[in-house]
Tab-separated table of C-alpha atoms in Angstrom:
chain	number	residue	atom	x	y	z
A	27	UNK	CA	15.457	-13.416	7.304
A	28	UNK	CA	13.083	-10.363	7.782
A	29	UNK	CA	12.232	-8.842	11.355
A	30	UNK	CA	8.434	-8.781	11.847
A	31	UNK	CA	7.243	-6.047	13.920
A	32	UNK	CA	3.586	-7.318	16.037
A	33	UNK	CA	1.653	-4.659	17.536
A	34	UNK	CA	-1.056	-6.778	19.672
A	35	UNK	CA	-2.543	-6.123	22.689
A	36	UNK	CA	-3.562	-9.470	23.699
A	37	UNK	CA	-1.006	-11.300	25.167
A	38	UNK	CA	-2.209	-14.920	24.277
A	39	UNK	CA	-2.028	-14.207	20.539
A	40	UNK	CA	0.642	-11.948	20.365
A	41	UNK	CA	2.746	-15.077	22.063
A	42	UNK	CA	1.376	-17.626	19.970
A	43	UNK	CA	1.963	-15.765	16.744
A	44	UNK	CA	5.643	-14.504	17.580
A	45	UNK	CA	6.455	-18.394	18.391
A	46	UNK	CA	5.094	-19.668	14.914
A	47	UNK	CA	6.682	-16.501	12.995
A	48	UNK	CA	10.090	-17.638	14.889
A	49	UNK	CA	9.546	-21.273	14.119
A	50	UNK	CA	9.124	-20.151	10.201
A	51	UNK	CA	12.390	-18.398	10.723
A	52	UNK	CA	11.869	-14.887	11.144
A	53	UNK	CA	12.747	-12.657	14.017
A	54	UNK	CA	10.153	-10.462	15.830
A	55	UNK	CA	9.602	-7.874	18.249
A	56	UNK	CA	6.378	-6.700	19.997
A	57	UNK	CA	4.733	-3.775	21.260
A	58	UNK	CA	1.484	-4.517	23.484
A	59	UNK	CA	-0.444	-0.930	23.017
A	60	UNK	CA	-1.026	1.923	19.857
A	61	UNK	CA	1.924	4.411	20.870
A	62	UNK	CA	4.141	2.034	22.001
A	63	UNK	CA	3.620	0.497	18.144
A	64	UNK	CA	3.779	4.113	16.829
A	65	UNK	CA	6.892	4.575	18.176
A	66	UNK	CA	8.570	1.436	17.340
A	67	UNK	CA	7.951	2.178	13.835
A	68	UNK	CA	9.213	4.693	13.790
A	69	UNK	CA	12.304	3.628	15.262
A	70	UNK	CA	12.798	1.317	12.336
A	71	UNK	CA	14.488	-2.159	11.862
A	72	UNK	CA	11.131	-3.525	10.665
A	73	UNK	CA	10.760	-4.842	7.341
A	74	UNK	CA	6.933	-5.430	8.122
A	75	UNK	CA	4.525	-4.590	10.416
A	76	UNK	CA	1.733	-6.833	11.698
A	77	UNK	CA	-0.864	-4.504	13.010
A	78	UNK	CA	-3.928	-5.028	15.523
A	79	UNK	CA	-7.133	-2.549	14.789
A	80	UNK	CA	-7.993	-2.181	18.155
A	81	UNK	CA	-5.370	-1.237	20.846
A	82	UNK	CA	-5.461	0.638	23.697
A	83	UNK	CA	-3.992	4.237	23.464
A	84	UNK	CA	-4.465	4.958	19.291
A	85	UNK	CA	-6.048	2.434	17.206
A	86	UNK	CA	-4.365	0.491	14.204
A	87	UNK	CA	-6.056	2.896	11.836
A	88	UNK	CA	-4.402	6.191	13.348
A	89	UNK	CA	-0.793	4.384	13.213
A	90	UNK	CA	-1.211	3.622	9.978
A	91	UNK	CA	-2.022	6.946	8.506
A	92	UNK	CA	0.384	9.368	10.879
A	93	UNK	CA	3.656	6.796	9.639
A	94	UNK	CA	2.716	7.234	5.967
A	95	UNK	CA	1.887	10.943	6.488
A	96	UNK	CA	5.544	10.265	7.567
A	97	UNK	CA	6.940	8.800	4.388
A	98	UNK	CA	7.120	5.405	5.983
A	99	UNK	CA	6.304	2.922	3.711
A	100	UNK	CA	7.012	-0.233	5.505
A	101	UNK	CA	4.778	-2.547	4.599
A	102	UNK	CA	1.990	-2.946	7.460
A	103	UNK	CA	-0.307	-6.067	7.081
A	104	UNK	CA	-3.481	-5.397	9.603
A	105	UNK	CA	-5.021	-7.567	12.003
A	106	UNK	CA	-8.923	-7.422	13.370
A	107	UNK	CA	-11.905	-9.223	14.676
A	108	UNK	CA	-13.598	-7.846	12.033
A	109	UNK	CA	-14.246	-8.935	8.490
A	110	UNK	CA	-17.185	-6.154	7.019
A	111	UNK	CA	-15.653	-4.581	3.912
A	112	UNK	CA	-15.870	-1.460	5.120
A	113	UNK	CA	-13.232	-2.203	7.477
A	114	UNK	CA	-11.008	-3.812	4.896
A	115	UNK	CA	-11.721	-1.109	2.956
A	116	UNK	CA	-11.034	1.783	5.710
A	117	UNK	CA	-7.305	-0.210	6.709
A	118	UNK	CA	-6.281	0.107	3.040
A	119	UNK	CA	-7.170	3.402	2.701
A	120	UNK	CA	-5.271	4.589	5.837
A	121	UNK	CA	-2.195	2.860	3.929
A	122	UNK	CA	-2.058	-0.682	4.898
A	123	UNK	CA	-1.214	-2.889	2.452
A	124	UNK	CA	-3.142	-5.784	3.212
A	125	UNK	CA	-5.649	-7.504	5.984
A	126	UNK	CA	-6.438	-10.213	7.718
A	127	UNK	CA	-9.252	-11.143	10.214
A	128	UNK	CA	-8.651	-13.528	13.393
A	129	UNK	CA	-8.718	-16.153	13.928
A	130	UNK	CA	-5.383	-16.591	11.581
A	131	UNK	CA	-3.924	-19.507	9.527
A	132	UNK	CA	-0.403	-19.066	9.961
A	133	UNK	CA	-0.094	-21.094	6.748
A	134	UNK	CA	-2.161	-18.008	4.927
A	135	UNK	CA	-0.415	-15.167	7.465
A	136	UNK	CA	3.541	-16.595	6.138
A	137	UNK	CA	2.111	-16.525	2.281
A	138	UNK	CA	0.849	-12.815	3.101
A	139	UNK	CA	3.989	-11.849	4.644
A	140	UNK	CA	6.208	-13.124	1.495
A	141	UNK	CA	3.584	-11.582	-1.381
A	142	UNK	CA	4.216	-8.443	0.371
A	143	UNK	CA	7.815	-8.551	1.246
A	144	UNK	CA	8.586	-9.719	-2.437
A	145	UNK	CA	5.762	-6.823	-3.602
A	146	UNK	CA	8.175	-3.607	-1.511
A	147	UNK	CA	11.414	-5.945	-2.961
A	148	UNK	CA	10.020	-4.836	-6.684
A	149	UNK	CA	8.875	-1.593	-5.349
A	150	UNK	CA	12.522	-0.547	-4.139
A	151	UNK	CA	14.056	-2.097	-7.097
A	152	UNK	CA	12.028	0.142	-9.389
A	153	UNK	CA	12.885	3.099	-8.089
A	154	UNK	CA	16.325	2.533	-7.735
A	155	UNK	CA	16.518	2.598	-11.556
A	156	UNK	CA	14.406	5.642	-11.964
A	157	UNK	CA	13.314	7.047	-8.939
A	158	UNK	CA	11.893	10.382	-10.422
A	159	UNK	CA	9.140	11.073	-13.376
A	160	UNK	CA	7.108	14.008	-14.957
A	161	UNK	CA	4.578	14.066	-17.435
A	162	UNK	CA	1.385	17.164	-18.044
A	163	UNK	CA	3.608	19.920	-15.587
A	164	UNK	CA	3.312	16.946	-12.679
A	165	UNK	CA	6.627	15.671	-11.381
A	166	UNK	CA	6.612	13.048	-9.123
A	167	UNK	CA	9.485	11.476	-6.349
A	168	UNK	CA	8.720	7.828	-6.044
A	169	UNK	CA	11.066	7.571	-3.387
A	170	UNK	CA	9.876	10.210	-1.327
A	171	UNK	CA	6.155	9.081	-2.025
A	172	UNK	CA	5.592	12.784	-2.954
A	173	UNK	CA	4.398	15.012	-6.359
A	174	UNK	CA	4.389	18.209	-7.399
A	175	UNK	CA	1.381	18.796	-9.657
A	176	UNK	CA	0.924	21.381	-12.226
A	177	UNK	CA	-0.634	23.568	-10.346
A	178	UNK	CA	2.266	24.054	-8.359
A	179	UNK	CA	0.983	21.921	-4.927
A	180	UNK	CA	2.727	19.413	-3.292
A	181	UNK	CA	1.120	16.546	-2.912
A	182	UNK	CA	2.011	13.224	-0.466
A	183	UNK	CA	1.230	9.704	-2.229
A	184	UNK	CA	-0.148	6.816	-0.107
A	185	UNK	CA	2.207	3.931	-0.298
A	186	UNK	CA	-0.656	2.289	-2.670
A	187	UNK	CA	-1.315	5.655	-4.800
A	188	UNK	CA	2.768	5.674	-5.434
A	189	UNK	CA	2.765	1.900	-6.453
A	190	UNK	CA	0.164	2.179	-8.563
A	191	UNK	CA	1.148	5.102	-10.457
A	192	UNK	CA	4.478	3.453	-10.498
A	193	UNK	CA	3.156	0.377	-12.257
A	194	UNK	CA	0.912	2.368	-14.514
A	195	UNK	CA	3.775	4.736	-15.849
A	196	UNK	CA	6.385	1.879	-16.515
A	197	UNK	CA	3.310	0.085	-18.880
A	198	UNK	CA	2.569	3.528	-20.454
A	199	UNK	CA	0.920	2.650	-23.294
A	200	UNK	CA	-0.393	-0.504	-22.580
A	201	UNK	CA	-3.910	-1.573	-21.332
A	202	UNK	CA	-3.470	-3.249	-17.459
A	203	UNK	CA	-5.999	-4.630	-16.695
A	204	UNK	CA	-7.547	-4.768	-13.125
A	205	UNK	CA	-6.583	-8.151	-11.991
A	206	UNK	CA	-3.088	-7.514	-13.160
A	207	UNK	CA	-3.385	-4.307	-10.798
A	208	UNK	CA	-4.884	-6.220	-7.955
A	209	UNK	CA	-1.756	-8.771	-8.149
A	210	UNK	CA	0.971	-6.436	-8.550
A	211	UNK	CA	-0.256	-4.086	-5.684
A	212	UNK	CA	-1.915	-6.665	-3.489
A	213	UNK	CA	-0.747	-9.569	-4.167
A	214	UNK	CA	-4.167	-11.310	-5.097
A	215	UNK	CA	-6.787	-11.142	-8.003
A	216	UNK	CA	-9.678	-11.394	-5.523
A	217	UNK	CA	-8.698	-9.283	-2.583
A	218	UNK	CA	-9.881	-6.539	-1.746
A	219	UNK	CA	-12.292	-5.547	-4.952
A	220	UNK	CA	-12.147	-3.818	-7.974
A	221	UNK	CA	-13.867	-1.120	-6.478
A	222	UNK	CA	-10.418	-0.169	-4.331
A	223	UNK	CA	-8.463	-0.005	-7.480
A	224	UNK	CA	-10.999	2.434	-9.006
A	225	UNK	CA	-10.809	4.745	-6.148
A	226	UNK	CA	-7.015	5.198	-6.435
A	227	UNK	CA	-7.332	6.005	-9.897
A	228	UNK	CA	-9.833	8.509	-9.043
A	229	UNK	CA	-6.919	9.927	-6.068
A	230	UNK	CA	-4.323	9.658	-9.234
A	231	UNK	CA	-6.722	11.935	-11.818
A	232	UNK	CA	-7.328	14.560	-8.737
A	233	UNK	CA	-4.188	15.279	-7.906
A	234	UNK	CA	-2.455	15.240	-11.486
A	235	UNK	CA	-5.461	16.071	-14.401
A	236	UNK	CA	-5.889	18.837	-15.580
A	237	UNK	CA	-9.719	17.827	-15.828
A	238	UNK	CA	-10.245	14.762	-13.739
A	239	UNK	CA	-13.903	14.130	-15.319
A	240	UNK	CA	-12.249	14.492	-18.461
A	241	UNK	CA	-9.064	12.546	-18.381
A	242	UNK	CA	-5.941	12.607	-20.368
A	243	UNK	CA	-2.937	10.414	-18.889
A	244	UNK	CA	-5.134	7.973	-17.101
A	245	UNK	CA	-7.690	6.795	-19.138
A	246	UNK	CA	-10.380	3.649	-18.146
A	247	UNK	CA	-10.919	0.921	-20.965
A	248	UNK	CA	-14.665	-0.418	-20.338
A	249	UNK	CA	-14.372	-3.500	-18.029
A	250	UNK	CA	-10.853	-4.067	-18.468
A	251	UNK	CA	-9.001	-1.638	-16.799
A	252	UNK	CA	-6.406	1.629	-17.266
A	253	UNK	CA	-3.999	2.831	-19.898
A	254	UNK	CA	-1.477	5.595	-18.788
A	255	UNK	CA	-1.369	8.246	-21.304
A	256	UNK	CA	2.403	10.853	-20.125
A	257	UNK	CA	1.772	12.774	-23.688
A	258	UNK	CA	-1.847	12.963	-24.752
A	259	UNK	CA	-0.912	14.818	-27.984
A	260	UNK	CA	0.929	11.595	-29.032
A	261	UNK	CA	-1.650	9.178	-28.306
A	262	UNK	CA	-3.885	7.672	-31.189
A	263	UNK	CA	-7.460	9.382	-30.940
C-alpha cells in the first residue's frame, strides 16, 4: 500500500488523520513544522504528500514550489482552514495537485488520495513509453519536467504544465475538451474551475509559441476546449 507523508502542525489532527489513513491501510509518517516537511520530501519514500498551508518555519505554499523547482513531482494534496478560491487557486499554482479545506471527510480525503495516486500511476506509465517529444524547434523531457524552447531557453514545467501538455500531445489532433482536462489532471469535472485550465494553456503558448496571441500548436475551440496542433503546416485551415 502507498506511504502517506502528513506535514501538520497540530498535533490533534495530525494523530487523528494518521490513525484513519492506517486503519484504511496505508502507512504514514509525519513531520510537525515547514522544514522539517521540506526535508522529508526530499528524502523520499513518499508516494504522496498531505500538506498543511500554515506551519511554523515555511508555509505549505513555499514547500510546494522549492520541491518542484526541484523536479519532485510527488503528488502533494494540500490542507487549510481556508476555502476562498484564491487560495485554491494560489496551492495549485505553486504545484499542488489538489486541495482540501478542514474540517476533512476521511471518506472524501481516501477518494482524493486514490484519484491522484491512480492520476501519477498514468503519468509514469506515459512516459515510460515515450518519455521525450519535439514539435515548432521546442523539445521537451517529460520525465525531467523540463523543455527546451525554440529560442534556445530552458524552461522547468510545473508538475500540472507537464501533464497537461502530456495529455494534449498524445490527443494531437483531437478536440479535448475542458472537463475531459479537468478529470485527467485533477481528477474532477468541477474542481478547481475552468479558469485554472486556461491559465496553463496560457503558461504552455508562452513558453513554446512562436506568437502566443497568435497560436499555432495549441489552439482554443470556442467553449469547448483545446486542440494540439505539433505541425501547423499540416493542419486543415
Amino acid at each position: 500500500m502507498a506511504h502517506i507523508l502528513l506535514v501538520e502542525d497540530e498535533e490533534g489532527i495530525a494523530l487523528g488523520l494518521r490513525m484513519n489513513l492506517e486503519l484504511e491501510g496505508y502507512t504514514c509518517s509525519h513531520a510537525a513544522d515547514g522544514l522539517s516537511g521540506l526535508a522529508a520530501i526530499r528524502q523520499g519514500g513518499a508516494d504522496l504528500v498531505l500538506l498543511d498551508v500554515m506551519l511554523p518555519g515555511m508555509d505549505g505554499f513555499e514547500i510546494c514550489r522549492q520541491v518542484r523547482q526541484e523536479g519532485n513531482r510527488v503528488p502533494i494534496l494540500f490542507l487549510t482552514a481556508k476555502s476562498l478560491e484564491e487560495d485554491r487557486v494560489q496551492g495549485l499554482e505553486a504545484g499542488g495537485d489538489d486541495y482540501m479545506p478542514k474540517p476533512l471527510s476521511i471518506k472524501e480525503l481516501v477518494a482524493r488520495i486514490e484519484s491522484m495516486l491512480r492520476r501519477q500511476r498514468w503519468y509514469d506509465q506515459s512516459i515510460q513509453k515515450n518519455a521525450t517529444g519535439s514539435f515548432g524547434g521546442n523539445t521537451v523531457d517529460f520525465d525531467a519536467y523540463s523543455a527546451t524552447t525554440w529560442t534556445g531557453e530552458q524552461v522547468h514545467l510545473t508538475q500540472k504544465e507537464c501533464m497537461l501538455l502530456r495529455l494534449l500531445v498524445e490527443n494531437e489532433g483531437r478536440v479535448v475538451d475542458r472537463t475531459e482536462i479537468l478529470d485527467s489532471i485533477w481528477g474532477t469535472d468541477k474542481y478547481p474551475s475552468t479558469r485554472t485550465v486556461d491559465n496553463l494553456v496560457l503558461h504552455l503558448r508562452k513558453y513554446f509559441e512562436r506568437e502566443p496571441t497568435e497560436p499555432r500548436h495549441f489552439l482554443s475551440v470556442y467553449r469547448v476546449g483545446y486542440r494540439f496542433v505539433a505541425d501547423p503546416t499540416d493542419s486543415p485551415a
